[in-house]
Amino acid sequence: MEGKQTIMRRSALAAVAAIGSASLLVAGCSKADDNKDGNTPKAAGANAATTGVVNASDKKGGTVTYEMSDVPDSFDPGNTYYAYMYNFSRLYARPLMTFQPGPGEKGNTLVPDLAASKGVPSDGGKTWTYKLRSGLKYQDGSAITSKDVKYAVERSNFARDVLSLGPNYFQQFMKDGDKYKGPYKDKSAKGLSSIETPDETTIVFHLNRAFQEFDYLVAAPQTAPVPQAKDDGVDYVKHIVSSGSYQFQSYEEGKQAVLVRNKNWDAKTDPLRKQLPDKIVVNLKVNPETIDKDLQSGDATVDLAGSGVQASTQAELINSADGKAATDNTYGGRLVYMAINTKVAPFDKPECRKAVQYAVDKVSVQTAEGGPIRGDVASTVLPPDITGYQKADTYPSAGNKGDVAKAKDQLKACGKSSISTNITARSDRPQEIDAATAIINSLKKVGINATLKQYPSGKYFTDYAGVPKFTEKQNIGLIMMQWGADWPSGYGFLQQILNGKAISQSGNTNLSQYDSKKVNDLLGKAIATEDAGKRNELYGQIDKQTMDDAVIVPLTYFKVLLYRSPYATNVVSTAAFSGQYDYLNLGTTKK
């Protein structure tokens, strides 16, 4: 998922926090008020939240304030694909399965959420059955049923003309997924026949092929229940019905969201959530530098997007013992890369794509992103912390600074002496813009002239980079991207950015529009293979084939420098959501 950064973690990102606030709303008292008795909270130490819980507490009360430099794709749990929204949505939307709150790799532990236990497979992994916990209720006190889970999957996967932002796994893998037109067009009461609800607490999924990692798939917020009578498509985001520990008090699009405790949430039905703060505030469109300052002052608790502090703040923190002690620097199962659009000439020819691969000075990109603290130079699609990774370098160059001679040779083999194209980056992500600029400078040396086009994060996939017709019309051959695994396996990382069936007309994450029969078949074979070791071997083969076809330029294995608010409680940096802080049980010492 996009970081989507992704996930969602749509990472990717994961597939994939920093902290901040603006003048939109200042929660609690000022830092000066807190410090008048000299009791400034002490930082726990560098990387403390990657190995343990920092400032563990069961203290209730106060306001947890999130801030973000742009807007999310959507707060609707069935219409989002950013990792940070997968994470945040768990406060008000409970999927069948989810990830255990825990630091580092502990956060990759899959546990039941709405479901009473893990799924029970049958028919060789083509059928999966789940039982819901008893006593589950929505915010209005009405019962949550298996039919609501079924409807949530139907609306999020089979009405792509209305809700296009999330992944389309269920559409690809349900037995009759290629025929069902979605709940907004379906006039019958039956719905999708391959999802059965024999009683109020049982749901059965019938797949068109074996899917050995299906428990991970139902951990997506797309399985969080939605009462059909309360759904009005894209406008559902304005009045989301909560199944979690918090519910929306108000929502102003593009400005702010405020959540308060859900009084009908019952801790007896939920072993994961603590419901600590009185209120959760999300301020949007806050200047990134302001976010950093507010994190340090305590006027904000966490940066919602989790993309890390800005360059000036980074230098200040890492050069100070006290500053560094308040940071976490971690991998998050993410890759920073550039997609090469195979539908935009001349990049429909592999030789032209290979010219780009050789031309890019990856060290200059790494420097533009903030140096090694922001990630190691990458040469594979799979990051080292995702199962299936195999070390390789298909397009080597001295010192990772590019090979101008080989790039020109490939350009010549492509029948070109020069290329004119456009490259996209997100306008609210300064480091992504800087990285794209470094790439432009590299490409110019070999005769590839790329012009930068900037688009906002909130619309990057809905209106611009994720719309194939737009990219083709605008001659966008190169697209900046960051991706985190939808779940921690090779399949959870690769499927939505490489499978031809994942290509969507809006909300698309296969930005290269890559449709290789060999890769599609290998992905299908891998997910049907019971033996995890053999699955991982297949993921490595997929990575190699993708690099041979030169459709993705790996730039860096993303690392994020997160500033940890001294006023936040229960802080853990989790691998499950692309190296962010786990949002499920964050609290605050400030009122």
Coordinates of C-alpha atoms in Angstrom, one line a residue:
M1 CA 0.0 0.0 0.0
E2 CA 1.2 3.5 -0.7
G3 CA 3.0 4.8 2.4
K4 CA 0.3 4.0 0.5
Q5 CA 2.9 5.4 1.4
T6 CA 1.5 4.0 1.3
I7 CA -0.4 0.8 2.3
M8 CA -2.2 0.8 2.4
R9 CA -1.2 0.4 2.6
R10 CA -3.2 2.4 -1.6
S11 CA 1.8 2.1 0.6
A12 CA 1.9 1.0 -0.4
L13 CA 2.1 0.7 1.6
A14 CA 2.1 0.2 2.8
A15 CA 2.4 -0.2 1.7
V16 CA 3.0 3.3 5.0
A17 CA 5.0 8.8 11.9
A18 CA 6.3 12.3 12.4
I19 CA 4.3 14.8 14.5
G20 CA 2.9 18.3 14.1
S21 CA 0.0 20.8 14.4
A22 CA -1.2 24.1 12.9
S23 CA -3.4 27.0 14.0
L24 CA -6.5 25.0 13.0
L25 CA -6.8 23.7 16.5
V26 CA -4.4 23.7 19.5
A27 CA -5.2 20.8 21.8
G28 CA -4.4 21.1 25.5
C29 CA -2.1 23.5 27.3
S30 CA 1.2 24.9 26.0
K31 CA 4.6 23.4 26.6
A32 CA 5.5 26.3 28.9
D33 CA 2.5 25.4 31.1
D34 CA 3.6 21.8 31.3
N35 CA 7.2 22.8 32.2
K36 CA 6.6 25.4 34.9
D37 CA 7.5 22.9 37.6
G38 CA 10.5 21.7 35.6
N39 CA 9.0 18.3 34.8
T40 CA 9.8 18.1 31.1
P41 CA 9.2 14.6 29.9
K42 CA 12.5 12.8 29.1
A43 CA 13.1 11.1 25.8
A44 CA 13.3 7.3 26.0
G45 CA 16.3 7.0 23.7
A46 CA 16.9 6.5 20.0
N47 CA 14.8 3.7 18.4
A48 CA 13.2 2.9 21.8
A49 CA 9.8 2.5 20.2
T50 CA 11.1 -0.1 17.7
T51 CA 11.9 -2.5 20.5
G52 CA 9.4 -1.7 23.2
V53 CA 6.5 0.4 24.3
V54 CA 7.5 4.0 25.2
N55 CA 5.7 5.7 28.0
A56 CA 3.3 2.8 28.6
S57 CA 0.1 4.0 30.4
D58 CA -3.5 3.2 31.0
K59 CA -4.3 6.8 31.8
K60 CA -7.5 8.0 30.3
G61 CA -8.3 11.5 29.2
G62 CA -6.9 14.3 27.1
T63 CA -6.9 14.9 23.3
V64 CA -4.6 13.1 20.8
T65 CA -4.0 15.5 17.9
Y66 CA -3.0 14.2 14.5
E67 CA -1.8 16.5 11.7
M68 CA -1.2 16.0 8.0
S69 CA 0.4 18.2 5.3
D70 CA -2.4 17.3 2.8
V71 CA -5.5 15.2 3.0
P72 CA -6.0 11.4 3.0
D73 CA -7.5 9.7 0.0
S74 CA -10.6 9.0 2.2
F75 CA -11.6 8.3 5.8
D76 CA -14.0 5.7 4.4
P77 CA -12.5 2.3 5.4
G78 CA -13.8 0.8 2.2
N79 CA -12.3 3.5 0.0
T80 CA -8.7 4.0 1.1
Y81 CA -5.3 2.6 0.3
Y82 CA -2.8 4.5 2.3
A83 CA -1.0 2.6 5.1
Y84 CA -1.6 5.4 7.6
M85 CA -5.4 5.3 6.9
Y86 CA -5.4 1.5 7.3
N87 CA -3.8 2.1 10.7
F88 CA -5.9 5.1 11.7
S89 CA -9.2 3.6 10.5
R90 CA -8.9 0.8 13.1
L91 CA -10.1 3.4 15.7
Y92 CA -13.6 3.4 14.2
A93 CA -13.6 0.4 11.8
R94 CA -12.9 -3.1 12.9
P95 CA -11.9 -5.6 10.2
L96 CA -12.2 -9.4 10.6
M97 CA -8.5 -9.7 11.4
T98 CA -5.9 -7.0 12.2
F99 CA -2.3 -6.6 13.5
Q100 CA -1.4 -6.8 17.1
P101 CA -0.2 -3.6 18.7
G102 CA 3.5 -4.1 19.2
P103 CA 6.9 -2.7 18.4
G104 CA 8.9 -3.8 15.3
E105 CA 8.3 -7.3 14.0
K106 CA 5.9 -8.0 16.9
G107 CA 3.5 -5.6 15.1
N108 CA 3.4 -8.1 12.2
T109 CA 1.5 -10.6 14.3
L110 CA -1.9 -11.2 12.8
V111 CA -4.8 -11.5 15.4
P112 CA -8.6 -11.7 15.2
D113 CA -10.4 -8.5 15.5
L114 CA -14.1 -8.6 14.5
A115 CA -13.7 -12.3 14.1
A116 CA -13.5 -14.7 17.1
S117 CA -10.6 -16.6 15.7
K118 CA -8.5 -17.0 12.5
G119 CA -10.1 -18.2 9.4
V120 CA -10.8 -21.9 8.9
P121 CA -9.6 -23.0 5.4
S122 CA -11.1 -25.9 3.4
D123 CA -11.0 -27.1 -0.2
G124 CA -7.3 -26.7 -0.3
G125 CA -7.4 -23.0 0.7
K126 CA -10.2 -22.0 -1.7
T127 CA -12.9 -21.6 1.0
W128 CA -12.4 -19.6 4.2
T129 CA -14.9 -19.5 7.1
Y130 CA -15.0 -16.9 9.9
K131 CA -17.2 -16.6 13.1
L132 CA -17.8 -13.2 14.5
R133 CA -17.4 -12.4 18.2
S134 CA -20.6 -12.2 20.1
G135 CA -22.1 -9.0 21.4
L136 CA -20.7 -6.7 18.7
K137 CA -22.5 -3.4 18.3
Y138 CA -22.3 -0.2 16.2
Q139 CA -22.2 3.2 17.7
D140 CA -26.0 3.4 17.7
G141 CA -26.3 0.1 19.7
S142 CA -27.5 -2.0 16.8
A143 CA -26.0 -5.4 16.3
I144 CA -23.1 -6.0 13.8
T145 CA -23.8 -9.0 11.6
S146 CA -22.0 -11.1 9.1
K147 CA -24.3 -9.6 6.4
D148 CA -22.7 -6.2 7.2
V149 CA -19.3 -7.6 6.6
K150 CA -20.4 -9.1 3.3
Y151 CA -21.9 -5.8 2.2
A152 CA -18.7 -4.0 3.1
V153 CA -16.7 -6.2 0.8
E154 CA -19.3 -5.8 -2.0
R155 CA -19.3 -2.0 -1.9
S156 CA -15.5 -1.6 -1.6
N157 CA -14.5 -4.1 -4.4
F158 CA -17.4 -4.3 -6.8
A159 CA -18.4 -0.7 -7.3
R160 CA -15.2 0.6 -8.7
D161 CA -17.0 3.4 -10.6
V162 CA -18.1 4.8 -7.2
L163 CA -15.4 3.6 -4.7
S164 CA -12.2 3.2 -6.6
L165 CA -9.4 3.9 -4.1
G166 CA -8.9 0.6 -2.3
P167 CA -7.3 -2.6 -3.7
N168 CA -9.5 -5.0 -5.7
Y169 CA -8.3 -8.3 -4.3
F170 CA -11.8 -9.6 -3.6
Q171 CA -12.9 -8.7 -7.1
Q172 CA -9.9 -10.7 -8.5
F173 CA -10.3 -13.8 -6.2
M174 CA -14.0 -14.3 -5.4
K175 CA -15.5 -17.2 -7.4
D176 CA -18.0 -15.0 -9.3
G177 CA -16.0 -11.7 -8.9
D178 CA -15.8 -11.1 -12.6
K179 CA -19.6 -11.2 -13.0
Y180 CA -21.0 -9.3 -10.0
K181 CA -21.9 -5.7 -10.7
G182 CA -21.8 -4.4 -7.2
P183 CA -24.5 -3.5 -4.6
Y184 CA -25.4 -0.1 -6.2
K185 CA -26.4 -1.8 -9.4
D186 CA -27.6 -5.2 -8.0
K187 CA -31.3 -5.0 -7.4
S188 CA -31.6 -8.4 -5.8
A189 CA -31.2 -9.1 -2.1
K190 CA -28.7 -12.0 -2.7
G191 CA -25.7 -10.0 -3.5
L192 CA -22.4 -11.7 -4.3
S193 CA -23.1 -15.5 -4.3
S194 CA -19.5 -16.5 -3.5
I195 CA -19.8 -14.9 0.0
E196 CA -22.3 -16.8 2.2
T197 CA -23.8 -15.7 5.5
P198 CA -25.6 -18.8 6.8
D199 CA -26.3 -17.1 10.1
E200 CA -25.8 -13.7 11.8
T201 CA -22.3 -14.5 13.0
T202 CA -20.8 -16.7 10.2
I203 CA -19.3 -15.6 6.9
V204 CA -17.9 -17.9 4.2
F205 CA -15.7 -16.8 1.3
H206 CA -15.6 -19.0 -1.8
L207 CA -12.5 -18.2 -3.9
N208 CA -11.7 -19.0 -7.6
R209 CA -8.3 -20.4 -6.6
A210 CA -6.4 -21.3 -3.5
F211 CA -5.2 -18.3 -1.5
Q212 CA -2.9 -19.4 1.4
E213 CA -2.6 -15.9 2.9
F214 CA -6.3 -15.0 3.1
D215 CA -6.2 -14.1 6.8
Y216 CA -4.0 -11.2 5.8
L217 CA -6.4 -10.1 3.1
V218 CA -9.4 -9.9 5.5
A219 CA -7.2 -7.7 7.8
A220 CA -7.9 -4.8 5.3
P221 CA -10.4 -2.2 6.4
Q222 CA -12.6 -3.3 3.5
T223 CA -14.0 -6.1 5.8
A224 CA -15.0 -3.6 8.5
P225 CA -18.8 -3.8 8.6
V226 CA -21.1 -1.3 6.9
P227 CA -24.9 -1.3 7.5
Q228 CA -26.4 -1.2 4.0
A229 CA -29.2 1.1 5.1
K230 CA -26.7 3.7 6.1
D231 CA -24.6 3.6 3.0
D232 CA -24.8 6.3 0.3
G233 CA -21.7 5.5 -1.7
V234 CA -19.0 8.2 -1.9
D235 CA -20.9 10.3 0.6
Y236 CA -20.7 7.6 3.3
V237 CA -17.5 9.3 4.4
K238 CA -19.6 12.2 5.8
H239 CA -21.4 9.9 8.3
I240 CA -19.4 6.8 8.9
V241 CA -21.0 4.3 11.3
S242 CA -18.4 3.2 13.8
S243 CA -17.8 -0.4 14.8
G244 CA -14.6 0.6 16.8
S245 CA -13.8 2.4 20.0
Y246 CA -14.2 5.9 18.6
Q247 CA -16.8 7.5 16.4
F248 CA -16.9 10.7 14.3
Q249 CA -18.2 13.8 16.1
S250 CA -17.6 16.0 13.1
Y251 CA -16.0 16.0 9.7
E252 CA -15.0 19.0 7.6
E253 CA -13.6 17.8 4.2
G254 CA -10.1 19.1 3.7
K255 CA -9.9 20.7 7.1
Q256 CA -10.5 18.6 10.2
A257 CA -12.0 15.5 11.6
V258 CA -12.9 15.0 15.3
L259 CA -13.5 11.6 16.9
V260 CA -14.9 10.9 20.4
R261 CA -15.5 7.8 22.4
N262 CA -18.0 5.3 21.1
K263 CA -20.3 4.7 24.1
N264 CA -21.5 1.4 22.7
W265 CA -18.1 0.0 22.3
D266 CA -17.6 -2.9 24.8
A267 CA -14.1 -3.8 25.9
K268 CA -15.3 -7.3 26.6
T269 CA -15.7 -7.8 22.8
D270 CA -12.3 -6.2 22.0
P271 CA -9.0 -7.3 23.6
L272 CA -7.0 -4.9 21.4
R273 CA -8.3 -1.4 22.1
K274 CA -8.0 0.6 25.3
Q275 CA -10.1 3.8 24.4
L276 CA -7.8 6.1 26.3
P277 CA -8.1 9.7 25.0
D278 CA -11.4 11.6 25.4
K279 CA -11.0 13.0 21.9
I280 CA -9.0 12.5 18.7
V281 CA -8.5 15.5 16.4
V282 CA -7.1 15.3 12.9
N283 CA -6.0 18.7 11.4
L284 CA -5.4 18.7 7.6
K285 CA -3.3 20.8 5.2
V286 CA -0.8 21.8 7.8
N287 CA 2.6 23.1 6.6
P288 CA 5.2 20.3 7.0
E289 CA 7.6 22.4 8.9
T290 CA 4.9 23.5 11.3
I291 CA 4.1 19.9 11.9
D292 CA 7.7 19.3 13.1
K293 CA 7.6 22.3 15.4
D294 CA 4.3 21.4 16.9
L295 CA 5.5 17.8 17.5
Q296 CA 8.4 19.2 19.5
S297 CA 6.3 21.6 21.4
G298 CA 3.7 19.0 22.3
D299 CA 0.9 20.9 20.5
A300 CA 0.4 17.8 18.3
T301 CA 0.8 14.1 19.1
V302 CA 1.6 12.5 15.7
D303 CA 1.9 13.2 12.0
L304 CA -0.9 11.2 10.4
A305 CA 1.0 10.3 7.2
G306 CA 4.1 9.0 9.0
S307 CA 6.4 10.3 6.4
G308 CA 9.0 11.6 8.8
V309 CA 10.4 14.9 9.7
Q310 CA 11.6 17.5 7.2
A311 CA 15.2 17.9 6.2
S312 CA 15.9 21.0 8.4
T313 CA 14.4 19.2 11.4
Q314 CA 16.3 16.0 10.7
A315 CA 19.6 17.9 10.8
E316 CA 18.7 19.5 14.1
L317 CA 17.6 16.2 15.7
I318 CA 20.5 13.9 14.6
N319 CA 23.1 16.5 15.7
S320 CA 21.7 16.7 19.2
A321 CA 21.9 13.9 21.8
D322 CA 18.6 14.9 23.3
G323 CA 17.0 15.3 19.9
K324 CA 18.2 11.9 18.6
A325 CA 16.9 10.3 21.8
A326 CA 13.4 11.3 20.8
T327 CA 13.5 9.6 17.3
D328 CA 12.9 6.3 15.8
N329 CA 14.7 5.4 12.5
T330 CA 13.4 2.2 11.0
Y331 CA 12.7 0.2 7.9
G332 CA 9.0 -0.2 7.1
G333 CA 8.7 -2.8 4.3
R334 CA 8.7 0.1 1.8
L335 CA 10.4 0.9 -1.5
V336 CA 10.9 4.3 -3.0
Y337 CA 10.8 3.9 -6.7
M338 CA 10.0 5.3 -10.1
A339 CA 7.5 3.5 -12.3
I340 CA 8.1 3.5 -16.0
N341 CA 4.8 3.7 -17.9
T342 CA 4.8 1.0 -20.5
K343 CA 1.8 2.5 -22.2
V344 CA 3.6 5.8 -23.1
A345 CA 5.9 5.7 -26.0
P346 CA 8.8 5.1 -26.3
F347 CA 8.7 3.3 -22.9
D348 CA 6.6 0.6 -24.5
K349 CA 10.1 -0.6 -25.7
P350 CA 12.2 -2.4 -23.1
E351 CA 15.4 -0.9 -24.4
C352 CA 14.2 2.6 -23.7
R353 CA 13.2 1.5 -20.2
K354 CA 16.6 0.0 -19.6
A355 CA 18.2 3.3 -20.7
V356 CA 16.4 5.0 -17.8
Q357 CA 17.5 2.2 -15.4
Y358 CA 21.2 2.7 -16.2
A359 CA 20.9 6.5 -16.3
V360 CA 19.7 7.2 -12.8
D361 CA 22.3 8.3 -10.2
K362 CA 20.7 6.6 -7.2
V363 CA 23.2 8.2 -4.7
S364 CA 22.0 11.7 -5.8
V365 CA 18.4 10.5 -5.2
Q366 CA 19.3 9.1 -1.8
T367 CA 21.0 12.5 -0.9
A368 CA 17.9 14.4 -2.1
E369 CA 15.7 12.3 0.2
G370 CA 17.9 13.1 3.2
G371 CA 20.8 10.6 3.0
P372 CA 21.3 7.1 4.4
I373 CA 19.2 7.8 7.4
R374 CA 16.3 7.9 4.9
G375 CA 17.1 4.7 3.2
D376 CA 19.7 2.5 1.6
V377 CA 20.2 2.5 -2.2
A378 CA 17.9 -0.1 -3.7
S379 CA 18.3 -2.5 -6.6
T380 CA 15.3 -4.9 -6.2
V381 CA 11.6 -4.5 -6.1
L382 CA 11.2 -6.4 -2.8
P383 CA 12.8 -4.6 0.2
P384 CA 15.2 -6.6 2.5
D385 CA 12.6 -6.9 5.3
I386 CA 9.9 -8.6 3.1
T387 CA 9.9 -12.3 2.7
G388 CA 11.0 -13.4 -0.7
Y389 CA 13.8 -10.8 -1.0
Q390 CA 16.9 -12.0 -2.8
K391 CA 19.9 -9.7 -3.2
A392 CA 20.5 -8.7 -6.8
D393 CA 21.5 -5.8 -9.1
T394 CA 20.3 -6.1 -12.7
Y395 CA 21.6 -2.6 -13.7
P396 CA 24.8 -2.1 -11.8
S397 CA 26.9 1.0 -11.9
A398 CA 30.1 2.2 -10.2
G399 CA 29.1 3.6 -6.8
N400 CA 25.4 3.4 -7.7
K401 CA 25.9 6.7 -9.6
G402 CA 24.6 5.6 -13.0
D403 CA 26.3 4.4 -16.1
V404 CA 25.9 7.0 -18.9
A405 CA 27.6 4.8 -21.6
K406 CA 25.3 1.8 -21.0
A407 CA 22.3 4.1 -20.9
K408 CA 23.2 5.6 -24.3
D409 CA 23.8 2.2 -25.7
Q410 CA 20.3 1.1 -24.6
L411 CA 18.8 4.4 -26.0
K412 CA 20.5 3.6 -29.4
A413 CA 19.2 0.0 -29.3
C414 CA 15.7 1.6 -28.8
G415 CA 16.1 3.6 -31.9
K416 CA 16.3 6.9 -30.1
S417 CA 19.0 9.6 -29.6
S418 CA 16.7 11.6 -27.2
I419 CA 13.4 11.3 -25.4
S420 CA 11.0 14.0 -24.1
T421 CA 8.7 12.9 -21.3
N422 CA 7.0 14.1 -18.1
I423 CA 7.7 12.8 -14.5
T424 CA 5.2 13.2 -11.6
A425 CA 5.7 13.8 -7.9
R426 CA 3.5 14.8 -5.0
S427 CA 3.4 18.5 -4.4
D428 CA 3.2 18.3 -0.6
R429 CA 6.2 15.9 -0.3
P430 CA 9.4 18.1 -0.6
Q431 CA 11.7 15.1 -0.5
E432 CA 9.8 13.3 -3.3
I433 CA 10.1 16.5 -5.4
D434 CA 13.8 16.8 -4.7
A435 CA 14.3 13.1 -5.6
A436 CA 12.5 13.6 -8.9
T437 CA 14.6 16.7 -9.6
A438 CA 17.8 14.6 -9.0
I439 CA 16.4 12.0 -11.5
I440 CA 15.7 14.7 -14.1
N441 CA 19.4 15.8 -13.8
S442 CA 20.6 12.2 -14.3
L443 CA 18.4 11.6 -17.3
K444 CA 19.4 14.8 -19.0
K445 CA 23.0 13.5 -19.3
V446 CA 22.0 10.7 -21.6
G447 CA 19.5 12.7 -23.7
I448 CA 16.2 11.9 -21.8
N449 CA 14.5 15.2 -21.1
A450 CA 11.9 14.9 -18.3
T451 CA 9.7 17.8 -17.1
L452 CA 8.4 17.7 -13.5
K453 CA 4.6 17.7 -13.0
Q454 CA 3.4 18.1 -9.4
Y455 CA 0.1 16.8 -8.0
P456 CA -1.3 16.7 -4.4
S457 CA -1.2 13.5 -2.4
G458 CA -4.9 13.4 -1.8
K459 CA -5.7 13.3 -5.5
Y460 CA -2.5 11.6 -6.8
F461 CA -4.2 8.3 -7.5
T462 CA -7.8 9.4 -8.1
D463 CA -7.1 12.2 -10.6
Y464 CA -3.6 12.0 -11.8
A465 CA -0.8 9.4 -11.6
G466 CA -3.4 6.6 -10.8
V467 CA -5.5 7.4 -13.9
P468 CA -4.1 5.6 -17.0
K469 CA -5.9 7.7 -19.5
F470 CA -4.6 10.9 -17.8
T471 CA -1.0 9.7 -17.8
E472 CA -1.2 8.6 -21.5
K473 CA -2.8 11.9 -22.6
Q474 CA -0.3 14.0 -20.6
N475 CA 2.8 12.0 -21.8
I476 CA 3.7 11.0 -18.3
G477 CA 6.2 8.3 -18.8
L478 CA 7.8 8.4 -15.3
I479 CA 6.0 8.3 -12.0
M480 CA 7.4 8.8 -8.5
M481 CA 6.0 6.3 -6.1
Q482 CA 6.5 4.8 -2.6
W483 CA 5.0 1.5 -1.8
G484 CA 4.6 -0.5 1.4
A485 CA 3.4 -4.1 1.6
D486 CA -0.3 -4.7 2.0
W487 CA 0.8 -7.4 4.4
P488 CA 4.3 -8.7 5.3
S489 CA 4.9 -11.2 2.4
G490 CA 6.1 -11.0 -1.1
Y491 CA 2.6 -11.4 -2.4
G492 CA 1.3 -8.6 -0.1
F493 CA 4.0 -6.3 -1.6
L494 CA 4.0 -7.3 -5.3
Q495 CA 0.4 -8.1 -6.3
Q496 CA -1.1 -4.6 -6.6
I497 CA 1.9 -3.0 -8.3
L498 CA 2.7 -5.8 -10.8
N499 CA -0.4 -7.9 -11.6
G500 CA -2.1 -6.9 -14.8
K501 CA -5.5 -7.6 -13.2
A502 CA -4.7 -4.9 -10.6
I503 CA -4.7 -2.2 -13.2
S504 CA -7.7 0.2 -12.5
Q505 CA -8.9 3.2 -14.5
S506 CA -8.8 5.3 -11.3
G507 CA -7.0 4.7 -8.1
N508 CA -4.5 2.5 -10.0
T509 CA -1.4 1.4 -8.2
N510 CA 0.1 -0.7 -11.0
L511 CA 1.5 2.6 -12.3
S512 CA 3.7 0.9 -15.0
Q513 CA 0.5 -0.7 -16.4
Y514 CA 2.6 -3.8 -16.4
D515 CA 0.8 -6.9 -17.7
S516 CA 3.2 -9.8 -18.0
K517 CA 1.6 -13.3 -18.4
K518 CA 4.7 -14.8 -16.8
V519 CA 4.5 -12.6 -13.7
N520 CA 0.7 -12.9 -13.4
D521 CA 1.1 -16.7 -13.5
L522 CA 3.9 -16.7 -11.0
L523 CA 1.9 -14.6 -8.6
G524 CA -1.1 -17.0 -8.9
K525 CA 1.2 -20.0 -8.4
A526 CA 2.8 -18.5 -5.4
I527 CA -0.3 -17.6 -3.5
A528 CA -1.7 -21.1 -4.1
T529 CA 1.5 -22.8 -2.7
E530 CA 1.1 -24.0 0.9
D531 CA 4.8 -24.3 1.6
A532 CA 6.0 -20.8 2.7
G533 CA 9.6 -21.5 1.6
K534 CA 8.5 -22.4 -1.9
R535 CA 6.3 -19.3 -2.0
N536 CA 9.2 -17.1 -1.1
E537 CA 11.3 -18.6 -3.9
L538 CA 8.6 -17.7 -6.3
Y539 CA 8.5 -14.1 -5.0
G540 CA 12.2 -13.9 -5.8
Q541 CA 11.6 -15.1 -9.3
I542 CA 8.9 -12.4 -9.8
D543 CA 11.2 -9.7 -8.6
K544 CA 13.9 -10.8 -11.0
Q545 CA 11.5 -11.0 -14.0
T546 CA 10.2 -7.5 -13.2
M547 CA 13.7 -6.1 -13.1
D548 CA 14.6 -7.8 -16.4
D549 CA 11.5 -6.1 -17.9
A550 CA 12.8 -2.8 -16.5
V551 CA 9.3 -1.4 -15.5
I552 CA 10.3 -0.3 -12.0
V553 CA 13.4 1.7 -11.1
P554 CA 14.1 0.9 -7.4
L555 CA 15.6 4.0 -5.7
T556 CA 15.9 3.4 -2.0
Y557 CA 14.7 0.9 0.6
F558 CA 12.8 3.5 2.6
K559 CA 13.6 4.4 6.2
V560 CA 11.7 7.0 8.1
L561 CA 13.0 9.3 10.9
L562 CA 10.0 9.7 13.3
Y563 CA 9.9 12.2 16.0
R564 CA 8.4 10.8 19.2
S565 CA 6.2 13.3 21.1
P566 CA 7.3 13.3 24.8
Y567 CA 3.7 13.8 25.7
A568 CA 2.4 10.7 23.9
T569 CA 1.8 7.4 25.7
N570 CA 1.9 3.8 24.4
V571 CA 4.1 4.7 21.5
V572 CA 5.3 1.8 19.4
S573 CA 6.9 1.9 15.9
T574 CA 5.3 -1.1 14.1
A575 CA 6.4 -2.9 11.0
A576 CA 2.8 -3.8 10.2
F577 CA 1.9 -0.3 8.9
S578 CA 5.2 0.5 7.1
G579 CA 7.2 1.6 10.1
Q580 CA 4.7 4.1 11.5
Y581 CA 3.6 4.4 15.0
D582 CA 0.7 2.1 15.9
Y583 CA -2.3 4.3 16.3
L584 CA -4.6 1.9 18.1
N585 CA -3.8 2.8 21.7
L586 CA -2.0 6.1 21.6
G587 CA -2.7 8.3 24.5
T588 CA -1.4 11.6 25.9
T589 CA -0.3 13.1 29.2
K590 CA -1.7 16.4 28.2
K591 CA -5.3 17.6 28.9

